[in-house]
Amino acid sequence: MSSDEFPKEFSPEELINLYKKMLLIRSFEERITKDAGKIKSPLVHPYIGEEAIAVGACAAINEDDYITSTHRGHGHFLAKGGDLNSLMAEIYGKKDGMCKGRGGSMHVADFSKHMLGANGIVGAGPPLALGVALASKLRNEGRVILTFFGDGAANQGMLHESMNLAAAWKLPIIFMLENNLYGWSTPSANVTAIKDFSLRAQGYGMKGLSINGNDIIEVYKTVKEAVEFARKGGGPTLIECKTYRWGGQTTMDADKYRSTEEKEEWKRKCPIEAYKTRLIRGELVDQQIIQEIEEKTLILIDESVKFSKKSPKPDPNTALDNVYKNPIEYGGN
Ligand SMILES: Cc1ncc(C[n+]2csc(CCOP(=O)(O)OP(=O)(O)O)c2C)c(N)n1
Ligand SMILES: [Mg+2]
């Protein structure tokens, strides 16, 4: 699918907003990577290098469509319209975080934005999304759900059970495979015989595509087509987005299993730089506008850090709030 042209349905402002959103995700991840030692949030998984997937895909759905995310979920959260300050505060474990500081990085969610949550269990998003897609179909809502997952999750049984039922019941769900070539330190090529995961789709009776996940317009166009197909009752699509995570698996990972050459090669394929070049070539922005966007983005990040530092810690007396209590054990309360 050619992505040479900008989609006609976007205004120049909307096209620039896609750039701003990718840059916001990048800057957020860079900041928490830099401050990782100071922030008491365990296991943060940065999304640097993969920004075009979340932003391109979420631009192709409506506000009332749903997504499920992964353990690497900050990018999905921001791309679906989640609030920057509440995300930063959650990473800081503060009361003004969207989970009141109780969830941390791997549980970021915003139901008001139909972002149904990150997930610390690899491969657990797709079966949740399957249920949402079934509900949408039974209620005739016309809503679709994008479920993001990695190449490691792609070899999990529950993903395959979900793809099977989704195709059998023609559910409005798009399987968004973020193939960053590694499941933690394991190269996916060592544990997977096929080169393109999308080949598996045929075995379940659905369409499968492998695309350049670092090309935001290609991601957008592919997802949009799959979404239109799903809304018409055509059923699911598997979209494999080839990409690469620039940093370690987490901010605590020494990342000794990947060569410098490999990392450098992928940095040259930066999704944000590539899109910036296209915006400049299309005369939608110039260097001065880019610089202003960069400066404003860093100000937003600084403000979110200030907001988080000011926010109080959760009150220990509320530790059991929102925790499921067995009504029998607790006398029916
Ligand atoms: C069920 C389960 N198994 C193992 C883990 C430990 N773990 C966390 S992230 C990860 C790698 C996942 O790789 P992938 O799905 O490719 O996502 P990526 O981290 O590359 O985005 C593993 C094995 C886990 N959290 N859940
Ligand atoms: Mg992976």
mmCIF file of C-alpha atoms and ligand atoms in Angstrom:
data_model
loop_
_atom_site.group_PDB
_atom_site.id
_atom_site.type_symbol
_atom_site.label_atom_id
_atom_site.label_comp_id
_atom_site.label_asym_id
_atom_site.label_seq_id
_atom_site.Cartn_x
_atom_site.Cartn_y
_atom_site.Cartn_z
ATOM 1 C CA MET A 1 0.000 0.000 0.000
ATOM 2 C CA SER A 2 1.477 3.334 -1.033
ATOM 3 C CA SER A 3 1.798 5.900 1.701
ATOM 4 C CA ASP A 4 3.467 8.555 -0.429
ATOM 5 C CA GLU A 5 0.522 10.906 -0.225
ATOM 6 C CA PHE A 6 -1.023 12.422 2.866
ATOM 7 C CA PRO A 7 -4.555 11.165 3.494
ATOM 8 C CA LYS A 8 -7.006 13.667 1.952
ATOM 9 C CA GLU A 9 -9.344 13.529 4.948
ATOM 10 C CA PHE A 10 -6.749 15.224 7.187
ATOM 11 C CA SER A 11 -6.359 18.995 7.393
ATOM 12 C CA PRO A 12 -2.787 20.376 7.532
ATOM 13 C CA GLU A 13 -3.324 20.979 11.254
ATOM 14 C CA GLU A 14 -4.345 17.364 11.819
ATOM 15 C CA LEU A 15 -1.296 16.140 9.911
ATOM 16 C CA ILE A 16 0.938 18.274 12.115
ATOM 17 C CA ASN A 17 -0.889 16.981 15.199
ATOM 18 C CA LEU A 18 0.228 13.450 14.324
ATOM 19 C CA TYR A 19 3.809 14.683 14.483
ATOM 20 C CA LYS A 20 3.180 16.469 17.783
ATOM 21 C CA LYS A 21 1.678 13.327 19.295
ATOM 22 C CA MET A 22 4.636 11.129 18.290
ATOM 23 C CA LEU A 23 7.028 13.711 19.653
ATOM 24 C CA LEU A 24 5.084 13.938 22.920
ATOM 25 C CA ILE A 25 5.362 10.164 23.384
ATOM 26 C CA ARG A 26 9.088 10.214 22.559
ATOM 27 C CA SER A 27 9.762 13.110 24.933
ATOM 28 C CA PHE A 28 7.725 11.518 27.710
ATOM 29 C CA GLU A 29 9.657 8.251 27.415
ATOM 30 C CA GLU A 30 13.016 10.040 27.219
ATOM 31 C CA ARG A 31 12.200 11.976 30.357
ATOM 32 C CA ILE A 32 11.163 8.986 32.447
ATOM 33 C CA THR A 33 14.145 7.010 31.158
ATOM 34 C CA LYS A 34 16.430 9.834 32.305
ATOM 35 C CA ASP A 35 14.674 10.100 35.679
ATOM 36 C CA ALA A 36 14.202 6.346 36.163
ATOM 37 C CA GLY A 37 16.535 6.210 39.157
ATOM 38 C CA LYS A 38 14.585 8.943 40.948
ATOM 39 C CA ILE A 39 11.107 7.661 40.177
ATOM 40 C CA LYS A 40 10.000 4.823 42.383
ATOM 41 C CA SER A 41 8.067 3.014 39.671
ATOM 42 C CA PRO A 42 9.258 -0.512 38.987
ATOM 43 C CA LEU A 43 9.759 -1.867 35.490
ATOM 44 C CA VAL A 44 9.050 0.882 33.026
ATOM 45 C CA HIS A 45 9.008 -0.266 29.371
ATOM 46 C CA PRO A 46 9.712 2.656 27.008
ATOM 47 C CA TYR A 47 8.032 2.814 23.588
ATOM 48 C CA ILE A 48 10.822 4.831 21.910
ATOM 49 C CA GLY A 49 11.134 3.900 18.228
ATOM 50 C CA GLU A 50 7.596 2.498 17.927
ATOM 51 C CA GLU A 51 5.578 5.731 18.152
ATOM 52 C CA ALA A 52 4.184 5.622 14.596
ATOM 53 C CA ILE A 53 2.167 2.496 15.355
ATOM 54 C CA ALA A 54 0.149 3.832 18.291
ATOM 55 C CA VAL A 55 -0.373 7.283 16.766
ATOM 56 C CA GLY A 56 -1.124 6.083 13.213
ATOM 57 C CA ALA A 57 -3.516 3.376 14.416
ATOM 58 C CA CYS A 58 -5.403 5.529 16.927
ATOM 59 C CA ALA A 59 -5.830 8.239 14.269
ATOM 60 C CA ALA A 60 -7.794 5.692 12.234
ATOM 61 C CA ILE A 61 -10.492 5.059 14.875
ATOM 62 C CA ASN A 62 -13.166 7.179 16.544
ATOM 63 C CA GLU A 63 -13.093 8.501 20.083
ATOM 64 C CA ASP A 64 -15.686 5.952 21.167
ATOM 65 C CA ASP A 65 -13.795 3.013 19.661
ATOM 66 C CA TYR A 66 -11.684 1.005 22.071
ATOM 67 C CA ILE A 67 -8.088 -0.111 22.491
ATOM 68 C CA THR A 68 -6.292 -2.564 24.749
ATOM 69 C CA SER A 69 -2.601 -2.121 25.405
ATOM 70 C CA THR A 70 0.466 -4.009 26.597
ATOM 71 C CA HIS A 71 3.125 -3.705 29.307
ATOM 72 C CA ARG A 72 4.657 -1.048 26.966
ATOM 73 C CA GLY A 73 1.562 1.107 27.139
ATOM 74 C CA HIS A 74 2.402 4.810 27.582
ATOM 75 C CA GLY A 75 2.369 5.451 23.834
ATOM 76 C CA HIS A 76 -1.031 3.797 23.398
ATOM 77 C CA PHE A 77 -2.407 5.777 26.338
ATOM 78 C CA LEU A 78 -1.275 9.146 24.946
ATOM 79 C CA ALA A 79 -2.229 8.258 21.369
ATOM 80 C CA LYS A 80 -5.808 7.480 22.491
ATOM 81 C CA GLY A 81 -6.063 10.898 24.109
ATOM 82 C CA GLY A 82 -5.073 10.071 27.692
ATOM 83 C CA ASP A 83 -3.989 12.989 29.873
ATOM 84 C CA LEU A 84 -0.231 13.621 30.082
ATOM 85 C CA ASN A 85 -0.249 14.913 33.674
ATOM 86 C CA SER A 86 -2.205 11.955 35.012
ATOM 87 C CA LEU A 87 0.157 9.577 33.177
ATOM 88 C CA MET A 88 3.274 11.193 34.614
ATOM 89 C CA ALA A 89 1.747 11.320 38.112
ATOM 90 C CA GLU A 90 0.865 7.632 37.876
ATOM 91 C CA ILE A 91 4.487 6.779 37.027
ATOM 92 C CA TYR A 92 5.483 8.838 40.067
ATOM 93 C CA GLY A 93 3.031 6.798 42.187
ATOM 94 C CA LYS A 94 1.076 9.917 43.150
ATOM 95 C CA LYS A 95 -2.548 10.519 44.068
ATOM 96 C CA ASP A 96 -3.280 12.492 40.886
ATOM 97 C CA GLY A 97 -2.222 9.601 38.680
ATOM 98 C CA MET A 98 -5.060 8.098 36.667
ATOM 99 C CA CYS A 99 -4.988 5.014 38.933
ATOM 100 C CA LYS A 100 -4.421 7.216 41.994
ATOM 101 C CA GLY A 101 -0.807 6.059 42.087
ATOM 102 C CA ARG A 102 -1.745 2.436 42.757
ATOM 103 C CA GLY A 103 -1.240 0.956 39.301
ATOM 104 C CA GLY A 104 2.003 2.364 37.938
ATOM 105 C CA SER A 105 3.324 2.022 34.414
ATOM 106 C CA MET A 106 1.871 -1.366 33.563
ATOM 107 C CA HIS A 107 -1.720 -0.504 34.502
ATOM 108 C CA VAL A 108 -2.265 2.829 32.823
ATOM 109 C CA ALA A 109 -5.846 3.126 31.595
ATOM 110 C CA ASP A 110 -8.516 5.694 30.869
ATOM 111 C CA PHE A 111 -11.972 4.242 30.433
ATOM 112 C CA SER A 112 -13.391 7.685 29.579
ATOM 113 C CA LYS A 113 -11.168 7.609 26.482
ATOM 114 C CA HIS A 114 -12.002 3.952 25.859
ATOM 115 C CA MET A 115 -8.394 3.025 26.569
ATOM 116 C CA LEU A 116 -9.009 -0.183 28.475
ATOM 117 C CA GLY A 117 -5.599 -0.559 29.963
ATOM 118 C CA ALA A 118 -2.003 -1.628 29.788
ATOM 119 C CA ASN A 119 -1.398 -5.178 30.942
ATOM 120 C CA GLY A 120 1.508 -6.811 32.757
ATOM 121 C CA ILE A 121 0.557 -10.236 31.430
ATOM 122 C CA VAL A 122 2.043 -10.744 27.993
ATOM 123 C CA GLY A 123 -0.736 -11.696 25.553
ATOM 124 C CA ALA A 124 -3.626 -10.929 27.907
ATOM 125 C CA GLY A 125 -4.955 -7.932 25.957
ATOM 126 C CA PRO A 126 -6.410 -9.829 22.969
ATOM 127 C CA PRO A 127 -8.852 -12.047 24.934
ATOM 128 C CA LEU A 128 -10.128 -8.941 26.777
ATOM 129 C CA ALA A 129 -10.524 -7.175 23.455
ATOM 130 C CA LEU A 130 -12.371 -10.181 22.087
ATOM 131 C CA GLY A 131 -15.021 -9.779 24.805
ATOM 132 C CA VAL A 132 -15.374 -6.074 24.046
ATOM 133 C CA ALA A 133 -15.719 -6.803 20.327
ATOM 134 C CA LEU A 134 -18.373 -9.433 21.033
ATOM 135 C CA ALA A 135 -20.291 -6.969 23.218
ATOM 136 C CA SER A 136 -20.080 -4.320 20.501
ATOM 137 C CA LYS A 137 -21.454 -6.751 17.946
ATOM 138 C CA LEU A 138 -24.266 -8.075 20.170
ATOM 139 C CA ARG A 139 -25.335 -4.544 21.093
ATOM 140 C CA ASN A 140 -25.058 -3.410 17.491
ATOM 141 C CA GLU A 141 -22.854 -0.477 18.530
ATOM 142 C CA GLY A 142 -20.693 -0.351 15.430
ATOM 143 C CA ARG A 143 -17.596 0.198 17.566
ATOM 144 C CA VAL A 144 -14.284 -1.479 16.808
ATOM 145 C CA ILE A 145 -11.385 -2.342 19.080
ATOM 146 C CA LEU A 146 -7.662 -2.306 18.350
ATOM 147 C CA THR A 147 -5.688 -4.745 20.454
ATOM 148 C CA PHE A 148 -1.946 -4.086 20.564
ATOM 149 C CA PHE A 149 0.498 -6.894 21.371
ATOM 150 C CA GLY A 150 4.125 -7.832 20.696
ATOM 151 C CA ASP A 151 5.945 -10.547 18.754
ATOM 152 C CA GLY A 152 6.498 -12.392 22.045
ATOM 153 C CA ALA A 153 2.759 -12.327 22.731
ATOM 154 C CA ALA A 154 2.197 -13.505 19.163
ATOM 155 C CA ASN A 155 3.426 -16.943 20.255
ATOM 156 C CA GLN A 156 1.073 -17.118 23.244
ATOM 157 C CA GLY A 157 -1.859 -19.532 23.149
ATOM 158 C CA MET A 158 -4.474 -17.004 24.227
ATOM 159 C CA LEU A 159 -3.716 -14.818 21.213
ATOM 160 C CA HIS A 160 -4.455 -17.737 18.903
ATOM 161 C CA GLU A 161 -7.652 -18.657 20.730
ATOM 162 C CA SER A 162 -8.738 -15.021 20.373
ATOM 163 C CA MET A 163 -7.915 -14.857 16.656
ATOM 164 C CA ASN A 164 -9.798 -18.093 16.029
ATOM 165 C CA LEU A 165 -13.027 -16.941 17.710
ATOM 166 C CA ALA A 166 -12.766 -13.410 16.326
ATOM 167 C CA ALA A 167 -12.681 -14.781 12.779
ATOM 168 C CA ALA A 168 -15.333 -17.447 13.407
ATOM 169 C CA TRP A 169 -17.742 -14.846 14.825
ATOM 170 C CA LYS A 170 -16.645 -12.019 12.473
ATOM 171 C CA LEU A 171 -15.971 -9.665 15.375
ATOM 172 C CA PRO A 172 -14.949 -6.000 14.909
ATOM 173 C CA ILE A 173 -11.392 -6.336 16.219
ATOM 174 C CA ILE A 174 -8.032 -5.443 14.697
ATOM 175 C CA PHE A 175 -5.022 -7.427 15.928
ATOM 176 C CA MET A 176 -2.154 -4.909 16.023
ATOM 177 C CA LEU A 177 1.073 -6.874 16.219
ATOM 178 C CA GLU A 178 4.029 -4.681 17.132
ATOM 179 C CA ASN A 179 6.919 -6.773 15.886
ATOM 180 C CA ASN A 180 9.988 -5.095 17.378
ATOM 181 C CA LEU A 181 12.029 -8.248 16.651
ATOM 182 C CA TYR A 182 12.553 -9.192 20.316
ATOM 183 C CA GLY A 183 10.544 -10.685 23.147
ATOM 184 C CA TRP A 184 12.693 -9.345 25.983
ATOM 185 C CA SER A 185 16.164 -10.698 25.009
ATOM 186 C CA THR A 186 14.889 -13.441 22.663
ATOM 187 C CA PRO A 187 15.067 -12.623 18.946
ATOM 188 C CA SER A 188 11.700 -13.564 17.501
ATOM 189 C CA ALA A 189 13.567 -15.221 14.587
ATOM 190 C CA ASN A 190 14.918 -17.801 17.106
ATOM 191 C CA VAL A 191 11.471 -18.925 18.204
ATOM 192 C CA THR A 192 9.378 -18.387 15.090
ATOM 193 C CA ALA A 193 9.823 -20.276 11.807
ATOM 194 C CA ILE A 194 8.033 -17.778 9.550
ATOM 195 C CA LYS A 195 9.337 -14.335 8.673
ATOM 196 C CA ASP A 196 5.975 -12.616 8.390
ATOM 197 C CA PHE A 197 3.592 -13.248 11.276
ATOM 198 C CA SER A 198 0.745 -12.060 9.076
ATOM 199 C CA LEU A 199 0.867 -15.429 7.247
ATOM 200 C CA ARG A 200 -0.805 -16.935 10.287
ATOM 201 C CA ALA A 201 -3.998 -14.985 9.665
ATOM 202 C CA GLN A 202 -5.009 -17.211 6.784
ATOM 203 C CA GLY A 203 -5.054 -20.224 9.087
ATOM 204 C CA TYR A 204 -7.819 -18.551 11.090
ATOM 205 C CA GLY A 205 -9.774 -17.277 8.119
ATOM 206 C CA MET A 206 -8.917 -13.611 8.338
ATOM 207 C CA LYS A 207 -6.892 -11.110 6.329
ATOM 208 C CA GLY A 208 -3.266 -10.619 7.394
ATOM 209 C CA LEU A 209 -0.873 -7.846 6.380
ATOM 210 C CA SER A 210 2.752 -7.049 7.203
ATOM 211 C CA ILE A 211 3.627 -3.366 6.988
ATOM 212 C CA ASN A 212 6.321 -0.850 7.852
ATOM 213 C CA GLY A 213 5.437 0.102 11.419
ATOM 214 C CA ASN A 214 7.774 3.082 11.268
ATOM 215 C CA ASP A 215 5.698 4.744 8.554
ATOM 216 C CA ILE A 216 2.827 6.507 10.292
ATOM 217 C CA ILE A 217 0.836 7.063 7.119
ATOM 218 C CA GLU A 218 1.136 3.426 6.077
ATOM 219 C CA VAL A 219 -0.043 2.376 9.541
ATOM 220 C CA TYR A 220 -2.950 4.826 9.398
ATOM 221 C CA LYS A 221 -4.113 3.785 5.918
ATOM 222 C CA THR A 222 -3.864 0.069 6.657
ATOM 223 C CA VAL A 223 -5.729 0.314 9.954
ATOM 224 C CA LYS A 224 -8.389 2.564 8.440
ATOM 225 C CA GLU A 225 -9.156 0.016 5.750
ATOM 226 C CA ALA A 226 -9.303 -2.803 8.312
ATOM 227 C CA VAL A 227 -11.586 -0.713 10.541
ATOM 228 C CA GLU A 228 -13.993 0.033 7.677
ATOM 229 C CA PHE A 229 -14.076 -3.667 6.835
ATOM 230 C CA ALA A 230 -14.755 -4.585 10.484
ATOM 231 C CA ARG A 231 -17.527 -1.988 10.847
ATOM 232 C CA LYS A 232 -19.279 -3.445 7.817
ATOM 233 C CA GLY A 233 -19.356 -6.834 9.533
ATOM 234 C CA GLY A 234 -16.388 -8.264 7.627
ATOM 235 C CA GLY A 235 -14.593 -9.385 10.791
ATOM 236 C CA PRO A 236 -11.053 -9.052 12.083
ATOM 237 C CA THR A 237 -7.692 -8.296 10.442
ATOM 238 C CA LEU A 238 -4.193 -9.091 11.664
ATOM 239 C CA ILE A 239 -1.759 -6.233 10.982
ATOM 240 C CA GLU A 240 1.893 -6.944 11.673
ATOM 241 C CA CYS A 241 3.834 -3.685 12.080
ATOM 242 C CA LYS A 242 7.588 -4.164 11.719
ATOM 243 C CA THR A 243 9.484 -1.908 14.076
ATOM 244 C CA TYR A 244 12.242 -1.783 16.688
ATOM 245 C CA ARG A 245 12.549 -0.648 20.279
ATOM 246 C CA TRP A 246 15.517 1.658 20.642
ATOM 247 C CA GLY A 247 16.195 1.157 24.328
ATOM 248 C CA GLY A 248 16.440 -1.877 26.559
ATOM 249 C CA GLN A 249 13.404 -3.974 27.382
ATOM 250 C CA THR A 250 12.948 -1.843 30.514
ATOM 251 C CA THR A 251 14.801 1.143 31.916
ATOM 252 C CA MET A 252 16.694 -1.413 34.065
ATOM 253 C CA ASP A 253 17.812 -3.645 31.162
ATOM 254 C CA ALA A 254 21.553 -3.545 30.302
ATOM 255 C CA ASP A 255 20.574 -4.586 26.752
ATOM 256 C CA LYS A 256 23.739 -6.569 25.972
ATOM 257 C CA TYR A 257 22.047 -8.984 23.571
ATOM 258 C CA ARG A 258 21.742 -6.541 20.636
ATOM 259 C CA SER A 259 24.611 -5.148 18.584
ATOM 260 C CA THR A 260 25.379 -1.441 18.299
ATOM 261 C CA GLU A 261 25.229 -1.785 14.493
ATOM 262 C CA GLU A 262 21.691 -3.164 14.650
ATOM 263 C CA LYS A 263 20.533 -0.383 16.949
ATOM 264 C CA GLU A 264 22.153 2.294 14.809
ATOM 265 C CA GLU A 265 20.606 0.872 11.669
ATOM 266 C CA TRP A 266 17.124 1.162 13.164
ATOM 267 C CA LYS A 267 17.751 4.632 14.542
ATOM 268 C CA ARG A 268 18.327 5.708 10.950
ATOM 269 C CA LYS A 269 14.759 4.509 10.285
ATOM 270 C CA CYS A 270 13.338 6.789 12.987
ATOM 271 C CA PRO A 271 9.560 7.114 12.488
ATOM 272 C CA ILE A 272 9.502 10.688 13.766
ATOM 273 C CA GLU A 273 12.376 11.915 11.603
ATOM 274 C CA ALA A 274 10.872 10.225 8.549
ATOM 275 C CA TYR A 275 7.514 11.930 9.088
ATOM 276 C CA LYS A 276 9.139 15.284 9.823
ATOM 277 C CA THR A 277 11.001 15.092 6.515
ATOM 278 C CA ARG A 278 7.731 14.459 4.704
ATOM 279 C CA LEU A 279 5.982 17.336 6.433
ATOM 280 C CA ILE A 280 8.819 19.667 5.435
ATOM 281 C CA ARG A 281 8.859 18.338 1.872
ATOM 282 C CA GLY A 282 5.093 18.855 1.684
ATOM 283 C CA GLU A 283 5.623 22.437 2.927
ATOM 284 C CA LEU A 284 3.327 21.872 5.897
ATOM 285 C CA VAL A 285 6.038 22.942 8.333
ATOM 286 C CA ASP A 286 9.462 24.534 8.219
ATOM 287 C CA GLN A 287 12.431 24.280 10.565
ATOM 288 C CA GLN A 288 11.179 27.156 12.703
ATOM 289 C CA ILE A 289 7.776 25.558 13.256
ATOM 290 C CA ILE A 290 9.484 22.268 14.095
ATOM 291 C CA GLN A 291 11.658 24.011 16.656
ATOM 292 C CA GLU A 292 8.609 25.666 18.248
ATOM 293 C CA ILE A 293 6.838 22.308 18.450
ATOM 294 C CA GLU A 294 9.901 20.736 20.087
ATOM 295 C CA GLU A 295 10.158 23.533 22.644
ATOM 296 C CA LYS A 296 6.447 23.436 23.495
ATOM 297 C CA THR A 297 6.576 19.669 23.889
ATOM 298 C CA LEU A 298 9.427 19.890 26.387
ATOM 299 C CA ILE A 299 7.516 22.543 28.329
ATOM 300 C CA LEU A 300 4.511 20.219 28.551
ATOM 301 C CA ILE A 301 6.752 17.440 29.855
ATOM 302 C CA ASP A 302 8.380 19.760 32.424
ATOM 303 C CA GLU A 303 4.951 20.883 33.592
ATOM 304 C CA SER A 304 3.787 17.286 33.984
ATOM 305 C CA VAL A 305 6.848 16.523 36.133
ATOM 306 C CA LYS A 306 6.143 19.578 38.304
ATOM 307 C CA PHE A 307 2.495 18.510 38.587
ATOM 308 C CA SER A 308 3.568 15.006 39.653
ATOM 309 C CA LYS A 309 6.073 16.197 42.218
ATOM 310 C CA LYS A 310 3.448 18.466 43.781
ATOM 311 C CA SER A 311 0.799 15.767 43.879
ATOM 312 C CA PRO A 312 0.512 14.026 47.299
ATOM 313 C CA LYS A 313 1.306 10.390 47.890
ATOM 314 C CA PRO A 314 -1.745 8.150 48.268
ATOM 315 C CA ASP A 315 -2.980 7.981 51.880
ATOM 316 C CA PRO A 316 -1.974 4.568 53.330
ATOM 317 C CA ASN A 317 -5.393 4.412 55.037
ATOM 318 C CA THR A 318 -6.982 4.107 51.598
ATOM 319 C CA ALA A 319 -4.845 1.120 50.596
ATOM 320 C CA LEU A 320 -7.840 -1.211 50.569
ATOM 321 C CA ASP A 321 -10.125 1.141 48.609
ATOM 322 C CA ASN A 322 -11.134 -0.269 45.227
ATOM 323 C CA VAL A 323 -9.923 -3.711 46.254
ATOM 324 C CA TYR A 324 -12.437 -6.500 45.751
ATOM 325 C CA LYS A 325 -13.785 -7.731 49.079
ATOM 326 C CA ASN A 326 -15.586 -11.000 49.440
ATOM 327 C CA PRO A 327 -19.111 -9.911 50.559
ATOM 328 C CA ILE A 328 -19.617 -13.034 52.675
ATOM 329 C CA GLU A 329 -16.331 -12.635 54.539
ATOM 330 C CA TYR A 330 -17.066 -8.919 55.063
ATOM 331 C CA GLY A 331 -20.599 -9.418 56.343
ATOM 332 C CA GLY A 332 -22.313 -8.356 53.162
ATOM 333 C CA ASN A 333 -20.743 -4.877 52.950
HETATM 334 C C1 LIG B 1 2.557 -14.343 30.535
HETATM 335 C C2 LIG B 1 3.858 -13.614 30.723
HETATM 336 N N1 LIG B 1 5.019 -14.265 30.449
HETATM 337 C C3 LIG B 1 6.192 -13.621 30.608
HETATM 338 C C4 LIG B 1 6.240 -12.332 31.071
HETATM 339 C C5 LIG B 1 7.577 -11.604 31.238
HETATM 340 N N2 LIG B 1 7.740 -10.666 30.119
HETATM 341 C C6 LIG B 1 7.425 -9.354 30.242
HETATM 342 S S1 LIG B 1 7.645 -8.493 28.824
HETATM 343 C C7 LIG B 1 8.157 -9.888 28.008
HETATM 344 C C8 LIG B 1 8.525 -9.821 26.542
HETATM 345 C C9 LIG B 1 7.344 -9.569 25.684
HETATM 346 O O1 LIG B 1 7.739 -9.435 24.359
HETATM 347 P P1 LIG B 1 6.776 -8.868 23.269
HETATM 348 O O2 LIG B 1 5.428 -9.483 23.373
HETATM 349 O O3 LIG B 1 7.474 -9.009 21.969
HETATM 350 O O4 LIG B 1 6.601 -7.339 23.648
HETATM 351 P P2 LIG B 1 7.742 -6.205 23.698
HETATM 352 O O5 LIG B 1 8.269 -6.210 25.102
HETATM 353 O O6 LIG B 1 8.773 -6.543 22.710
HETATM 354 O O7 LIG B 1 7.008 -4.941 23.382
HETATM 355 C C10 LIG B 1 8.159 -10.987 28.848
HETATM 356 C C11 LIG B 1 8.559 -12.338 28.450
HETATM 357 C C12 LIG B 1 5.015 -11.716 31.378
HETATM 358 N N3 LIG B 1 4.967 -10.464 31.828
HETATM 359 N N4 LIG B 1 3.828 -12.364 31.161
HETATM 360 MG MG MG B 2 8.708 -7.677 20.992
#
